[in-house]
DNA sequence: ATAGGGTTAG
């Protein structure tokens, strides 16, 4: 069975064909090669072999599926340890369905298996299901909670703004005497997500232990999320920054339109040799674009070693917001050339950015091509926000009938009748009051109220500059 | 085998 069916060989060959753009991927590939050699020599597929193998599969989602097949062959999938590792790989690769199937198939579920499930649900934006799982875990016969469980639950509570449950968990953490930094960081992040900045500061100030950079980052991020930029910058002055600290700092600079401070952060980044961190580089591109320095943004973009989908999308969006639709479109085309060589592919946000850029510049044909290609070529279903953007584009270009037709198809499903869609259609109807009335007829009082509420929530804050009180520690 | 802090749109 070992030599005649070299599944791992094919699996690793497949990995070698696809490019490995980051050093992490490369080391994972090394691990896969090692596994292949052992497997070729006829080493038994012991259950212990799978967790490290699955760890290496994080970089290569298609391999996880094949590792799973090997686990079934050797019955390793019946052991909770490799099964949990498998669940986690599926979760990290965005394969929710497979992850849940693994959990359902487990006959023994310890705390770690439950934790991995809850973490998976939170990661996939299903906080309600995470809470249901949490309650199921608490039911008779379930394994006990651990700090891991409570950390994931705090995240679920933040995304639901479930203040009561979150506070109950906070109380439980105190009752357990769990005063770890990880837990405190999760609690700060929970209060921050619920808009309770004072509570976040209280947790931070009550800590007795030595603080690490992650908890400072959480506090800085909390200030920024709650628009307390001055405080964000003063906390920033208290910590030796890492890549994440600087990324936070940049988002504050972008929000405040503070170019001089953004440049300082850029300098600190270079001095610390953090320029291989793609996320940080993406924030640099965004900061320059938001502060009006499009060319500096472009230069920074070109210098990113391992551009990911966010890098490309940020630059496309930068051109779009500067009214440079043609440049945005060109970059989108170039991105797709890179896609053919296997590096990156556009996601839903990319398409929205392209549609928006085309809309601002009146590129109707390009916008239409983009809208239809996202489904047919890339298998991404447009959400209501894509429809809204496309309808807006068509309306601005005077293609009211085309917009109307799209709108009528769209709202056959009431879930699509979002405020953005209605506003876009009403905008398109400006030149045609009969259509505007027809459009308005679809809306009940509830919808109108919802629309106005949504508009209120999304109102842009005014852009003003202010002096920043401290300098960054280098 | 599971947990904390980060970037993209409207």
XYZ file of C-alpha atoms (C1' of nucleotides) in Angstrom:
484
model
C 0.000 0.000 0.000
C 2.909 2.336 0.740
C 4.777 2.222 -2.552
C 2.011 1.403 -4.967
C -0.063 4.385 -3.904
C 2.202 7.348 -3.422
C -0.561 9.709 -2.471
C 1.807 11.915 -0.554
C 4.169 12.097 -3.524
C 1.459 13.409 -5.753
C 0.312 15.657 -2.997
C 3.745 17.166 -2.547
C 4.330 17.419 -6.277
C 1.170 19.422 -6.441
C 2.450 21.703 -3.724
C 5.723 22.202 -5.554
C 3.906 23.278 -8.706
C 2.030 26.037 -6.985
C 4.286 28.926 -6.051
C 5.268 29.336 -2.433
C 5.373 33.068 -2.034
C 6.243 33.290 1.620
C 9.022 31.811 3.758
C 6.400 30.116 5.906
C 5.072 28.270 2.916
C 8.606 27.223 2.039
C 9.245 25.682 5.446
C 5.907 23.930 5.307
C 6.921 22.535 1.954
C 10.127 21.208 3.501
C 8.043 19.437 6.092
C 5.888 17.903 3.398
C 8.989 16.652 1.601
C 10.198 15.025 4.795
C 6.878 13.315 5.265
C 6.984 12.064 1.701
C 10.426 10.551 2.151
C 9.379 8.749 5.305
C 6.243 7.544 3.627
C 8.200 6.257 0.633
C 10.506 4.335 2.894
C 7.413 2.582 4.174
C 7.119 4.289 7.526
C 3.781 3.443 9.095
C 1.123 6.130 9.095
C 0.937 6.497 12.849
C -1.612 8.828 14.333
C 1.245 10.916 15.768
C 2.493 11.696 12.268
C -0.581 13.640 11.293
C -0.628 16.739 13.503
C 2.739 17.984 12.149
C 1.744 17.011 8.619
C -1.523 18.913 8.986
C 0.338 21.889 10.366
C 2.351 22.004 7.143
C -0.857 21.706 5.142
C -1.981 25.114 6.411
C -0.207 26.661 3.436
C -1.739 24.254 0.924
C -5.474 23.823 1.398
C -5.876 21.143 -1.259
C -3.376 18.955 0.567
C -5.434 18.938 3.733
C -8.100 17.002 1.893
C -5.570 14.383 0.820
C -4.020 14.148 4.249
C -7.550 13.492 5.468
C -7.787 10.570 3.041
C -4.601 9.096 4.457
C -5.993 9.497 7.947
C -9.081 7.535 7.029
C -6.940 4.777 5.543
C -4.900 4.430 8.698
C -7.869 5.029 11.033
C -6.044 8.012 12.529
C -9.200 10.053 12.075
C -10.663 8.140 15.008
C -8.138 9.632 17.411
C -9.193 12.940 18.914
C -5.756 14.556 18.591
C -5.234 14.229 14.820
C -8.957 14.735 14.231
C -8.813 18.067 16.067
C -5.748 19.045 14.062
C -7.678 18.228 10.902
C -10.669 20.267 12.022
C -8.346 23.173 12.646
C -6.677 22.951 9.229
C -10.022 22.978 7.477
C -11.035 25.923 9.615
C -7.904 27.921 8.790
C -8.282 27.191 5.086
C -11.825 28.504 5.076
C -13.397 25.075 4.574
C -16.147 25.389 7.159
C -18.282 22.496 5.918
C -15.418 20.011 6.100
C -14.410 21.246 9.533
C -17.920 20.716 10.880
C -18.067 17.255 9.313
C -14.891 16.308 11.150
C -16.377 17.419 14.453
C -19.615 15.537 13.777
C -17.622 12.401 13.045
C -15.699 12.470 16.313
C -16.826 9.941 18.904
C -14.680 11.379 21.699
C -14.765 15.168 22.110
C -12.515 16.659 24.734
C -12.248 20.338 25.664
C -9.719 20.957 22.923
C -11.995 19.563 20.234
C -14.826 21.797 21.430
C -12.520 24.773 21.601
C -11.366 24.148 18.057
C -14.989 23.987 16.924
C -15.922 27.224 18.681
C -12.847 28.969 17.327
C -13.792 27.740 13.856
C -17.315 29.157 14.127
C -16.031 32.509 15.330
C -13.466 32.628 12.546
C -16.173 32.075 9.977
C -18.322 34.890 11.259
C -20.912 32.690 12.973
C -20.949 34.028 16.530
C -24.479 32.801 17.226
C -23.474 29.269 16.363
C -20.360 29.664 18.479
C -22.556 30.558 21.452
C -24.839 27.589 20.761
C -21.807 25.325 20.695
C -20.645 26.889 23.956
C -24.001 26.084 25.558
C -23.948 22.561 24.153
C -20.489 22.119 25.638
C -21.813 23.251 29.001
C -24.606 20.683 28.908
C -24.390 17.539 31.037
C -21.468 15.361 30.240
C -19.594 17.969 28.262
C -15.920 18.654 28.957
C -15.009 21.679 31.111
C -14.320 25.133 29.705
C -10.768 26.342 29.482
C -9.227 29.743 28.961
C -9.248 29.000 25.232
C -13.008 28.537 25.292
C -13.550 31.838 27.038
C -11.202 33.719 24.698
C -13.163 32.599 21.665
C -16.439 33.414 23.394
C -15.292 36.959 24.102
C -14.738 37.394 20.376
C -18.208 36.084 19.626
C -19.683 38.461 22.219
C -17.848 41.440 20.745
C -19.155 40.796 17.253
C -22.718 40.474 18.586
C -22.298 43.340 21.032
C -23.488 40.835 23.619
C -22.431 42.922 26.591
C -24.226 40.873 29.246
C -22.777 37.544 28.221
C -19.362 39.083 27.712
C -19.411 40.536 31.204
C -20.472 37.178 32.594
C -17.451 35.652 30.939
C -15.250 38.408 32.309
C -16.601 37.609 35.788
C -15.946 33.923 35.260
C -12.351 34.681 34.260
C -11.876 36.658 37.464
C -13.516 33.842 39.468
C -11.171 31.326 37.903
C -8.228 33.488 38.928
C -7.084 33.524 35.344
C -4.984 36.661 35.161
C -2.994 35.798 32.064
C -2.079 38.527 29.606
C -3.751 36.648 26.793
C -7.039 36.677 28.650
C -6.723 40.326 29.624
C -6.027 41.189 25.995
C -9.124 39.331 24.866
C -11.202 41.160 27.486
C -9.848 44.556 26.411
C -10.665 43.686 22.833
C -14.187 42.662 23.838
C -14.903 45.946 25.639
C -13.384 47.870 22.790
C -15.581 46.091 20.254
C -18.627 47.004 22.347
C -17.610 50.661 22.406
C -16.746 50.517 26.125
C -13.361 52.170 26.050
C -13.328 53.107 29.719
C -13.822 49.483 30.757
C -10.980 48.521 28.414
C -8.683 51.026 30.122
C -9.806 49.804 33.554
C -8.804 46.236 32.736
C -5.450 47.462 31.482
C -4.772 49.699 34.477
C -5.658 47.009 36.999
C -3.048 44.593 35.662
C -0.288 43.830 38.100
C 1.913 41.739 35.874
C 4.469 42.934 33.354
C 2.668 43.983 30.165
C 3.679 42.766 26.745
C 3.438 44.409 23.344
C 0.249 42.561 22.389
C -1.751 44.070 25.219
C -0.441 47.534 24.376
C -1.478 46.916 20.794
C -4.939 45.897 21.943
C -5.254 49.120 23.907
C -4.018 51.251 20.993
C -6.416 49.471 18.699
C -9.212 50.052 21.222
C -8.503 53.793 21.186
C -8.572 53.888 17.405
C -11.768 51.852 17.120
C -13.381 54.316 19.494
C -11.893 57.352 17.732
C -9.707 58.398 20.658
C -6.749 59.205 18.462
C -4.881 61.417 20.902
C -4.936 58.653 23.498
C -3.869 56.147 20.872
C -0.772 58.191 20.145
C 0.085 58.666 23.801
C -0.171 54.924 24.480
C 1.973 54.412 21.421
C 4.749 56.383 23.052
C 4.898 53.909 25.951
C 5.852 50.785 24.038
C 8.613 49.495 21.854
C 6.621 48.913 18.674
C 6.414 45.763 16.613
C 4.833 45.317 13.158
C 1.340 45.249 14.567
C 1.873 48.382 16.644
C 2.952 50.266 13.558
C 0.024 48.947 11.534
C -2.312 50.310 14.199
C -0.466 53.605 14.218
C -0.879 53.904 10.464
C -4.594 53.400 10.586
C -4.760 56.258 13.088
C -2.697 58.388 10.703
C -5.015 57.550 7.826
C -8.048 58.473 9.883
C -6.510 61.763 10.966
C -5.042 62.467 7.524
C -1.747 63.048 9.250
C 0.885 62.674 6.553
C 3.896 63.863 8.612
C 3.169 61.339 11.320
C 2.528 58.626 8.735
C 5.931 59.305 7.237
C 7.505 58.960 10.671
C 5.894 55.558 11.047
C 7.198 54.615 7.620
C 10.715 55.566 8.748
C 10.406 53.540 11.929
C 9.261 50.585 9.862
C 12.319 50.778 7.609
C 14.680 51.274 10.531
C 13.338 48.192 12.272
C 13.534 46.118 9.114
C 9.810 45.423 9.193
C 9.445 45.865 5.451
C 8.814 42.197 4.767
C 5.520 42.301 6.647
C 2.879 42.486 3.935
C 0.066 43.623 6.221
C 2.150 46.540 7.469
C 3.177 47.460 3.919
C -0.470 47.411 2.869
C -1.248 49.876 5.642
C 1.561 52.121 4.354
C 0.021 52.136 0.869
C -3.361 52.955 2.327
C -1.992 55.702 4.570
C -0.252 57.485 1.682
C -3.341 57.226 -0.489
C -5.687 58.492 2.225
C -3.326 61.367 3.006
C -3.272 62.372 -0.630
C 0.155 61.045 -1.608
C -0.932 58.686 -4.354
C 2.507 58.464 -5.930
C 4.183 57.525 -2.649
C 1.487 54.906 -2.262
C 2.236 53.476 -5.665
C 5.970 53.373 -4.979
C 5.375 51.611 -1.674
C 3.030 49.193 -3.395
C 5.599 48.256 -6.016
C 8.146 47.590 -3.288
C 6.045 45.004 -1.464
C 7.890 41.700 -1.774
C 4.918 39.399 -1.358
C 1.865 41.245 -2.554
C -1.371 39.649 -1.428
C -4.963 40.320 -2.395
C -5.210 43.171 0.103
C -2.119 44.856 -1.390
C -3.691 44.872 -4.824
C -7.100 45.880 -3.570
C -5.677 48.741 -1.516
C -3.881 50.177 -4.518
C -6.914 49.761 -6.776
C -9.087 51.459 -4.162
C -6.490 54.221 -3.841
C -6.753 54.993 -7.536
C -10.522 54.787 -7.355
C -10.804 57.277 -4.520
C -8.508 59.659 -6.376
C -10.752 59.493 -9.430
C -8.137 57.595 -11.424
C -10.407 54.902 -12.832
C -8.214 54.059 -15.792
C -5.218 53.425 -13.552
C -7.368 51.310 -11.254
C -8.586 49.274 -14.190
C -5.059 48.779 -15.531
C -3.900 47.559 -12.153
C -6.836 45.182 -11.936
C -5.844 43.761 -15.325
C -2.255 43.364 -14.186
C -3.460 41.604 -11.066
C -5.229 39.059 -13.218
C -2.058 38.440 -15.222
C -0.344 37.664 -11.947
C -3.241 35.440 -11.064
C -2.562 33.286 -14.112
C 0.925 32.665 -12.795
C -0.725 31.594 -9.579
C 0.002 34.317 -7.072
C -3.167 36.128 -6.131
C -6.808 36.217 -7.050
C -9.316 38.987 -6.528
C -11.924 38.669 -3.805
C -15.311 40.305 -3.233
C -13.710 43.475 -1.869
C -11.448 43.738 -4.909
C -14.438 43.634 -7.225
C -16.269 46.212 -5.191
C -13.237 48.498 -5.348
C -13.009 48.081 -9.110
C -16.727 48.754 -9.532
C -16.469 51.817 -7.362
C -13.429 53.094 -9.295
C -15.225 52.565 -12.603
C -18.268 54.353 -11.240
C -16.333 57.437 -10.231
C -14.704 57.638 -13.648
C -17.648 56.693 -15.834
C -16.043 53.503 -17.141
C -19.312 51.749 -17.925
C -18.045 48.956 -20.154
C -15.220 48.101 -17.805
C -17.588 48.122 -14.848
C -20.010 45.824 -16.624
C -17.204 43.462 -17.590
C -16.063 43.380 -13.998
C -19.537 42.750 -12.638
C -20.217 39.797 -14.896
C -16.700 38.359 -14.755
C -16.813 38.094 -10.987
C -19.449 35.384 -11.209
C -18.575 33.680 -14.484
C -14.786 33.724 -14.265
C -14.117 33.853 -10.550
C -17.102 32.110 -9.040
C -17.832 34.943 -6.616
C -21.516 35.753 -6.261
C -22.111 39.468 -6.184
C -23.674 40.623 -2.928
C -26.174 43.463 -2.656
C -23.252 45.852 -2.234
C -21.908 44.890 -5.670
C -25.332 45.404 -7.188
C -25.616 48.758 -5.469
C -22.270 49.862 -6.829
C -23.051 48.660 -10.338
C -26.530 50.224 -10.344
C -24.993 53.467 -9.170
C -22.457 53.280 -12.005
C -25.151 52.612 -14.600
C -27.291 55.421 -13.239
C -24.477 57.923 -13.352
C -23.821 56.964 -16.964
C -27.500 57.446 -17.833
C -28.175 53.741 -18.404
C -31.326 53.905 -16.349
C -33.195 51.093 -18.081
C -30.320 48.674 -17.604
C -30.094 49.669 -13.959
C -33.839 49.257 -13.486
C -33.831 45.801 -15.037
C -31.053 44.687 -12.764
C -32.842 46.158 -9.772
C -36.084 44.342 -10.579
C -34.302 40.996 -10.888
C -32.377 41.635 -7.738
C -35.237 42.420 -5.394
C -37.088 39.215 -6.211
C -35.146 38.129 -3.165
C -36.075 40.538 -0.335
C -32.721 39.914 1.379
C -31.180 41.975 -1.399
C -33.347 44.995 -0.729
C -30.724 46.777 1.299
C -30.523 50.493 1.869
C -27.461 50.752 -0.383
C -29.354 49.133 -3.260
C -32.358 51.431 -2.819
C -30.250 54.533 -2.589
C -28.300 53.575 -5.689
C -31.514 53.010 -7.635
C -33.076 56.230 -6.402
C -29.928 58.024 -7.448
C -30.159 56.476 -10.877
C -33.767 57.643 -11.126
C -33.013 61.306 -10.580
C -33.633 61.971 -14.249
C -36.834 59.979 -14.310
C -39.364 60.702 -11.588
C -41.835 58.035 -12.733
C -39.250 55.359 -12.171
C -38.303 56.935 -8.873
C -41.886 56.621 -7.689
C -42.032 52.993 -8.840
C -38.812 52.388 -6.956
C -40.159 54.068 -3.844
C -43.269 51.889 -3.925
C -41.197 48.879 -3.012
C -40.275 50.446 0.235
C -42.451 50.202 3.317
C -42.103 52.483 6.286
C -39.865 49.919 7.979
C -37.468 49.914 5.076
C -37.331 53.675 5.066
C -36.607 53.783 8.749
C -33.906 51.194 8.308
C -32.448 53.130 5.417
C -32.286 56.317 7.382
C -30.749 54.560 10.332
C -28.129 52.946 8.135
C -27.346 56.283 6.572
C -26.968 57.838 9.964
C -24.582 55.122 11.061
C -22.444 55.391 7.966
C -22.205 59.125 7.910
C -18.682 60.136 7.109
C -16.840 61.916 9.882
C -15.417 65.290 9.018
C -11.775 65.413 8.035
C -9.751 67.758 10.160
C -6.143 67.740 11.215
C -4.698 68.235 14.630
C -1.303 68.323 16.264
C -0.044 65.050 17.594
C 1.204 65.187 21.134
C 4.092 62.701 21.202
C 6.835 61.309 19.019
C 7.207 57.634 18.275
C 9.765 55.764 20.298
C 12.387 54.278 18.011
C -4.521 19.295 18.557
C -7.433 24.627 20.511
C -6.974 30.991 22.682
C -4.876 37.568 22.657
C -3.141 42.592 19.302
C -2.965 44.398 12.455
C -4.217 46.022 6.391
C -8.549 46.484 1.632
C -14.858 48.841 -0.089
C -19.393 51.520 0.492
